Short mmCIF file of C-alpha atoms and ligand atoms in Angstrom, two decimals:
data_model
loop_
_atom_site.label_atom_id
_atom_site.label_comp_id
_atom_site.label_asym_id
_atom_site.label_seq_id
_atom_site.Cartn_x
_atom_site.Cartn_y
_atom_site.Cartn_z
CA UNK A 1 81.85 112.73 91.12
CA UNK A 2 78.53 113.99 91.04
CA UNK A 3 76.86 113.93 94.46
CA UNK A 4 73.31 112.55 95.04
CA UNK A 5 73.22 112.13 98.64
CA UNK A 6 74.85 113.49 101.68
CA UNK A 7 74.83 111.40 105.05
CA UNK A 8 75.22 113.34 108.51
CA UNK A 9 76.09 111.03 111.29
CA UNK A 10 75.89 111.89 114.77
CA UNK A 11 76.71 110.26 117.88
CA UNK A 12 74.74 111.35 120.71
CA UNK A 13 75.12 110.51 124.40
CA UNK A 14 72.97 112.42 126.87
CA UNK A 15 71.81 114.89 124.25
CA UNK A 16 68.15 115.19 124.77
CA UNK A 17 68.13 118.84 125.20
CA UNK A 18 70.38 119.54 122.02
CA UNK A 19 68.78 117.02 119.38
CA UNK A 20 65.84 119.12 118.36
CA UNK A 21 67.85 122.35 117.86
CA UNK A 22 70.41 120.54 116.14
CA UNK A 23 68.07 119.01 113.91
CA UNK A 24 66.41 122.31 112.88
CA UNK A 25 69.74 123.99 111.92
CA UNK A 26 70.74 120.88 110.00
CA UNK A 27 67.28 121.01 108.07
CA UNK A 28 67.98 124.66 107.33
CA UNK A 29 71.27 123.54 105.92
CA UNK A 30 69.44 120.75 104.04
CA UNK A 31 67.03 122.78 102.50
CA UNK A 32 69.60 124.73 100.46
CA UNK A 33 71.25 121.63 99.17
CA UNK A 34 70.63 120.42 95.52
CA UNK A 35 70.85 116.90 96.67
CA UNK A 36 69.09 114.53 99.15
CA UNK A 37 69.98 114.38 102.89
CA UNK A 38 70.09 111.53 105.33
CA UNK A 39 70.61 112.24 109.06
CA UNK A 40 71.58 109.22 110.95
CA UNK A 41 71.54 109.68 114.92
CA UNK A 42 73.14 107.02 117.06
CA UNK A 43 72.09 106.93 120.69
CA UNK A 44 75.34 105.67 122.52
CA UNK A 45 73.47 104.31 125.53
CA UNK A 46 72.29 107.57 126.88
CA UNK A 47 70.70 107.57 130.33
CA UNK A 48 68.31 110.45 129.45
CA UNK A 49 65.60 110.78 126.93
CA UNK A 50 67.79 111.27 123.85
CA UNK A 51 66.46 107.81 122.03
CA UNK A 52 62.81 109.13 122.45
CA UNK A 53 63.91 112.66 120.92
CA UNK A 54 65.56 110.78 118.04
CA UNK A 55 62.28 108.63 117.50
CA UNK A 56 60.07 111.84 117.50
CA UNK A 57 62.21 113.46 114.89
CA UNK A 58 62.51 110.15 112.59
CA UNK A 59 58.71 109.61 112.64
CA UNK A 60 58.21 113.10 111.49
CA UNK A 61 61.02 113.22 108.78
CA UNK A 62 61.66 110.11 106.87
CA UNK A 63 64.96 111.14 105.99
CA UNK A 64 66.05 110.67 109.45
CA UNK A 65 67.08 107.49 111.20
CA UNK A 66 67.94 106.49 114.61
CA UNK A 67 69.98 103.58 116.08
CA UNK A 68 70.19 102.81 119.80
CA UNK A 69 73.35 100.96 120.97
CA UNK A 70 72.89 98.24 123.61
CA UNK A 71 75.01 100.28 126.16
CA UNK A 72 77.42 103.11 126.09
CA UNK A 73 80.24 102.20 123.91
CA UNK A 74 82.08 105.64 123.57
CA UNK A 75 82.14 108.55 121.12
CA UNK A 76 84.47 106.69 118.73
CA UNK A 77 82.52 103.39 118.25
CA UNK A 78 79.27 105.16 118.19
CA UNK A 79 80.74 107.15 115.17
CA UNK A 80 81.61 103.98 113.48
CA UNK A 81 78.21 102.47 113.97
CA UNK A 82 76.62 105.53 112.09
CA UNK A 83 79.02 105.40 109.52
CA UNK A 84 78.39 101.65 108.69
CA UNK A 85 74.93 102.62 108.34
CA UNK A 86 75.18 105.58 106.19
CA UNK A 87 74.34 105.35 102.48
CA UNK A 88 75.52 108.85 100.86
CA UNK A 89 77.96 109.54 98.55
CA UNK A 90 79.42 112.01 100.94
CA UNK A 91 79.40 111.67 104.74
CA UNK A 92 79.77 114.24 107.44
CA UNK A 93 80.30 113.48 110.89
CA UNK A 94 79.71 115.80 113.60
CA UNK A 95 78.97 116.21 117.29
CA UNK A 96 75.44 116.21 118.91
CA UNK A 97 75.81 119.26 121.10
CA UNK A 98 75.92 122.00 118.26
CA UNK A 99 79.89 122.75 119.11
CA UNK A 100 80.02 121.73 115.28
CA UNK A 101 77.98 124.41 113.62
CA UNK A 102 75.94 122.91 110.78
CA UNK A 103 76.31 126.30 108.91
CA UNK A 104 79.96 125.13 108.00
CA UNK A 105 78.69 122.12 106.06
CA UNK A 106 78.30 124.04 102.84
CA UNK A 107 81.87 125.15 103.24
CA UNK A 108 82.94 121.56 103.71
CA UNK A 109 81.11 120.64 100.54
CA UNK A 110 82.70 123.32 98.45
CA UNK A 111 86.15 122.00 99.63
CA UNK A 112 85.23 118.48 98.51
CA UNK A 113 84.34 119.80 95.05
CA UNK A 114 87.59 121.40 94.79
CA UNK A 115 88.91 117.69 94.56
CA UNK A 116 89.45 116.50 98.21
CA UNK A 117 88.68 113.26 99.45
CA UNK A 118 88.57 114.08 103.14
CA UNK A 119 87.85 117.59 104.39
CA UNK A 120 88.85 117.71 108.11
CA UNK A 121 88.28 120.85 110.15
CA UNK A 122 90.45 122.81 112.51
CA UNK A 123 88.81 124.46 115.64
CA UNK A 124 89.58 128.16 116.05
CA UNK A 125 89.24 128.48 119.85
CA UNK A 126 86.91 130.94 121.26
CA UNK A 127 86.88 132.52 124.84
CA UNK A 128 84.54 129.68 125.87
CA UNK A 129 87.21 126.86 125.50
CA UNK A 130 89.05 126.63 128.90
CA UNK A 131 92.65 127.47 129.59
CA UNK A 132 92.88 123.91 130.90
CA UNK A 133 91.48 122.29 127.61
CA UNK A 134 93.41 124.29 125.37
CA UNK A 135 96.65 123.57 127.00
CA UNK A 136 96.10 119.79 127.45
CA UNK A 137 94.98 119.37 123.83
CA UNK A 138 98.14 121.19 122.68
CA UNK A 139 100.34 118.79 125.05
CA UNK A 140 98.39 115.97 123.64
CA UNK A 141 99.23 116.70 119.90
CA UNK A 142 102.85 117.66 120.70
CA UNK A 143 103.08 114.28 122.15
CA UNK A 144 101.35 112.17 119.70
CA UNK A 145 103.27 113.71 116.84
CA UNK A 146 106.47 113.07 118.57
CA UNK A 147 105.60 109.49 119.29
CA UNK A 148 103.62 108.35 116.32
CA UNK A 149 104.38 107.64 112.59
CA UNK A 150 100.98 109.05 111.57
CA UNK A 151 100.85 112.83 111.60
CA UNK A 152 97.76 114.20 113.46
CA UNK A 153 96.84 117.82 112.76
CA UNK A 154 96.63 119.68 116.05
CA UNK A 155 93.08 121.25 117.13
CA UNK A 156 91.42 118.73 114.76
CA UNK A 157 87.90 117.56 115.79
CA UNK A 158 85.68 114.73 114.79
CA UNK A 159 83.93 116.99 112.51
CA UNK A 160 84.70 116.19 109.04
CA UNK A 161 83.65 115.31 105.43
CA UNK A 162 84.56 111.99 103.82
CA UNK A 163 83.87 110.59 100.42
CA UNK A 164 82.05 107.18 100.25
CA UNK A 165 85.39 105.61 99.21
CA UNK A 166 87.20 106.89 102.24
CA UNK A 167 84.24 105.93 104.44
CA UNK A 168 84.52 102.36 103.12
CA UNK A 169 88.18 102.44 103.91
CA UNK A 170 87.65 103.55 107.42
CA UNK A 171 84.96 101.05 108.05
CA UNK A 172 87.24 98.32 106.96
CA UNK A 173 89.60 98.89 109.83
CA UNK A 174 88.06 96.64 112.64
CA UNK A 175 90.30 97.67 115.48
CA UNK A 176 88.60 97.87 118.79
CA UNK A 177 90.47 100.66 120.35
CA UNK A 178 89.62 103.33 117.86
CA UNK A 179 91.29 106.78 117.76
CA UNK A 180 89.38 108.19 114.70
CA UNK A 181 91.37 111.19 114.26
CA UNK A 182 94.63 108.91 113.76
CA UNK A 183 93.03 106.46 111.75
CA UNK A 184 91.51 109.00 109.27
CA UNK A 185 95.04 110.36 108.97
CA UNK A 186 96.38 106.96 108.39
CA UNK A 187 94.04 106.02 105.62
CA UNK A 188 95.47 108.64 103.47
CA UNK A 189 93.90 109.94 100.20
CA UNK A 190 93.81 113.68 99.46
CA UNK A 191 92.86 115.46 102.49
CA UNK A 192 91.98 119.16 102.95
CA UNK A 193 91.05 121.43 105.89
CA UNK A 194 88.55 124.00 106.60
CA UNK A 195 88.79 126.09 109.93
CA UNK A 196 85.71 126.97 111.92
CA UNK A 197 84.87 128.83 115.08
CA UNK A 198 83.66 126.32 117.84
CA UNK A 199 80.25 127.26 119.66
CA UNK A 200 80.17 126.50 123.20
CA UNK A 201 78.03 123.54 124.19
CA UNK A 202 74.28 124.40 123.49
CA UNK A 203 73.03 122.50 126.53
CA UNK A 204 74.27 119.70 129.06
CA UNK A 205 77.82 119.39 129.84
CA UNK A 206 80.79 117.58 128.12
CA UNK A 207 81.17 113.96 128.90
CA UNK A 208 84.71 114.03 128.20
CA UNK A 209 85.80 114.06 131.88
CA UNK A 210 89.47 114.27 132.40
CA UNK A 211 89.48 110.48 132.91
CA UNK A 212 88.12 109.98 129.58
CA UNK A 213 90.35 112.34 127.93
CA UNK A 214 93.63 110.58 129.45
CA UNK A 215 92.04 107.33 128.11
CA UNK A 216 91.45 108.73 124.81
CA UNK A 217 95.24 110.13 124.92
CA UNK A 218 96.67 107.04 125.80
CA UNK A 219 94.60 105.22 123.26
CA UNK A 220 95.76 107.59 120.67
CA UNK A 221 99.24 107.24 121.48
CA UNK A 222 99.46 103.23 122.04
CA UNK A 223 97.26 102.53 119.01
CA UNK A 224 99.06 104.67 116.53
CA UNK A 225 102.86 103.88 117.61
CA UNK A 226 105.03 101.51 119.38
CA UNK A 227 107.74 103.98 120.06
CA UNK A 228 106.85 103.99 123.93
CA UNK A 229 108.01 100.15 124.14
CA UNK A 230 111.64 101.44 122.87
CA UNK A 231 111.77 103.94 126.07
CA UNK A 232 112.90 100.67 128.01
CA UNK A 233 115.89 100.47 125.86
CA UNK A 234 117.00 104.06 126.22
CA UNK A 235 116.28 103.98 129.96
CA UNK A 236 118.37 100.68 130.11
CA UNK A 237 121.26 101.88 128.25
CA UNK A 238 121.35 105.03 130.38
CA UNK A 239 121.30 103.09 133.62
CA UNK A 240 123.83 100.38 132.36
CA UNK A 241 126.25 103.23 131.46
CA UNK A 242 125.81 105.09 134.85
CA UNK A 243 125.95 101.75 136.52
CA UNK A 244 129.43 100.76 135.19
CA UNK A 245 130.55 104.17 136.03
CA UNK A 246 129.26 104.14 139.43
CA UNK A 247 130.95 100.34 139.79
CA UNK A 248 134.31 101.82 138.73
CA UNK A 249 134.11 104.51 141.37
CA UNK A 250 133.07 102.15 144.15
CA UNK A 251 135.71 99.54 143.17
CA UNK A 252 138.20 102.21 143.39
CA UNK A 253 137.12 103.34 146.80
CA UNK A 254 137.32 99.69 147.87
CA UNK A 255 140.85 99.02 146.78
CA UNK A 256 142.03 102.29 148.00
CA UNK A 257 140.83 101.25 151.51
CA UNK A 258 138.06 104.05 151.63
CA UNK A 259 135.07 103.07 153.43
CA UNK A 260 131.78 103.92 151.75
CA UNK A 261 128.61 104.64 153.50
CA UNK A 262 125.95 102.30 152.14
CA UNK A 263 122.59 102.96 153.38
CA UNK A 264 121.81 106.11 151.24
CA UNK A 265 123.30 105.07 147.91
CA UNK A 266 121.63 101.53 148.04
CA UNK A 267 118.18 102.96 148.78
CA UNK A 268 118.42 105.34 146.17
CA UNK A 269 119.24 102.86 143.59
CA UNK A 270 116.57 100.29 144.82
CA UNK A 271 113.99 103.00 144.75
CA UNK A 272 114.90 104.62 141.44
CA UNK A 273 115.38 101.23 139.74
CA UNK A 274 112.12 99.93 141.14
CA UNK A 275 110.20 102.75 139.80
CA UNK A 276 111.53 102.65 136.38
CA UNK A 277 111.03 98.75 136.13
CA UNK A 278 107.39 99.39 137.25
CA UNK A 279 106.94 102.29 134.72
CA UNK A 280 108.22 100.08 131.95
CA UNK A 281 106.03 97.21 133.01
CA UNK A 282 102.95 99.30 132.70
CA UNK A 283 103.91 100.46 129.53
CA UNK A 284 104.47 96.88 128.13
CA UNK A 285 100.99 96.01 130.09
CA UNK A 286 99.27 98.82 127.95
CA UNK A 287 100.16 96.91 124.84
CA UNK A 288 99.50 93.44 126.04
CA UNK A 289 96.18 94.51 127.06
CA UNK A 290 95.63 95.85 123.58
CA UNK A 291 96.62 92.39 122.08
CA UNK A 292 94.09 90.75 124.43
CA UNK A 293 91.51 93.26 123.54
CA UNK A 294 91.90 92.64 119.59
CA UNK A 295 92.21 89.04 119.74
CA UNK A 296 89.16 88.17 121.55
CA UNK A 297 87.44 89.85 118.31
CA UNK A 298 84.20 90.58 120.01
CA UNK A 299 81.69 92.74 117.78
CA UNK A 300 82.69 96.54 117.99
CA UNK A 301 79.14 97.33 119.29
CA UNK A 302 75.50 95.76 119.56
CA UNK A 303 72.39 97.46 118.52
CA UNK A 304 69.45 97.42 120.59
CA UNK A 305 66.76 99.30 118.51
CA UNK A 306 66.60 100.77 115.10
CA UNK A 307 63.81 103.58 114.27
CA UNK A 308 63.16 101.61 110.96
CA UNK A 309 62.08 98.57 112.97
CA UNK A 310 58.51 99.86 113.78
CA UNK A 311 57.46 100.23 110.37
N1 LIG B 401 79.56 110.91 122.95
C1 LIG B 401 79.10 109.68 122.39
N2 LIG B 401 79.46 108.62 123.40
C2 LIG B 401 80.25 109.04 124.59
C3 LIG B 401 80.51 110.25 124.91
C4 LIG B 401 80.24 111.24 123.90
O1 LIG B 401 78.61 109.37 121.36
O2 LIG B 401 80.33 108.18 125.54
C5 LIG B 401 79.24 112.02 121.89
C6 LIG B 401 78.27 113.34 122.45
O3 LIG B 401 77.15 113.05 122.48
C7 LIG B 401 79.04 114.32 121.34
C8 LIG B 401 80.24 113.81 121.00
O4 LIG B 401 80.40 112.59 121.25
O5 LIG B 401 78.09 114.36 120.25
C9 LIG B 401 81.46 114.66 121.87
O6 LIG B 401 81.30 114.53 123.05
P1 LIG B 401 81.33 116.04 124.07
O7 LIG B 401 80.67 117.15 123.67
O8 LIG B 401 80.76 115.40 125.55
O9 LIG B 401 82.86 116.25 124.16
P2 LIG B 401 83.66 117.58 123.87
O10 LIG B 401 82.98 118.24 122.82
O11 LIG B 401 83.87 117.98 125.20
O12 LIG B 401 85.24 116.97 123.59
MG1 LIG B 402 81.18 118.86 122.82
#
């Protein structure tokens, strides 16, 4: 279990104004380590000068390397690209905007030394986290834990330490739609947790727009569980039973010679049933599109440049 190298993997999308400061803080932590440090910065197709900043740092520091993906592949894939390049005995993944404070790293390592293979983190919200983000994040975790067989710890972040063994296990999962938190929980091993206070973003703005958050939530649920598909069974049963009861009522009226006004009841039935059918079709569609995506078996990402290329 002796450690000789720590790899820090950081996905960066439009983080030109954060990288230098992040690296400065990382180096401070690295200086106190008794083993060597490797920093892998993954530029996820940024539109700003992120890669130029990465290059600058890697030229001046030989323990830093950078990869530039051929386009924006998204946070989860950028993370994977960095992990696949890492060579350390232990690996830490963290964000490039200083929301995951490097000074928590020694605590993660300490926890690892207590005998955990994976050390996850739990965010203690500060005032800067918006009310909306807190509420939506809570709703998301309640939903995913109700629907999925793999438990996902609420308020987790993609800030964690993993042993070489667990990173290799994680990399061996070649799924396209990746929900890192769920997959890490799925691989098992001995997992511990460390709480940390999140910083506000150092500079720039979050690229997780509402649209991306909804996409991540749908991804998280549909890649970890097939329970939504069962909704049609329950809805179908419910409507069948209601239908039979209603039919009895109508037939009774018919044979007793009562005239039932049809317009309202027919319209309500058509609209409700139509809506439910569309909803269920869209759930099935979600899963079909996932099958489609996985069967194409395209590479998960493409690398355009590498800081080690120039030498
Ligand atoms: N990120 C990325 N690709 C993307 C979006 C984000 O690599 O398409 C990186 C980003 O640079 C940061 C991390 O993923 O290091 C988390 O993103 P962000 O800070 O925007 O999300 P939030 O902290 O608001 O959840
Ligand atoms: Mg952030």
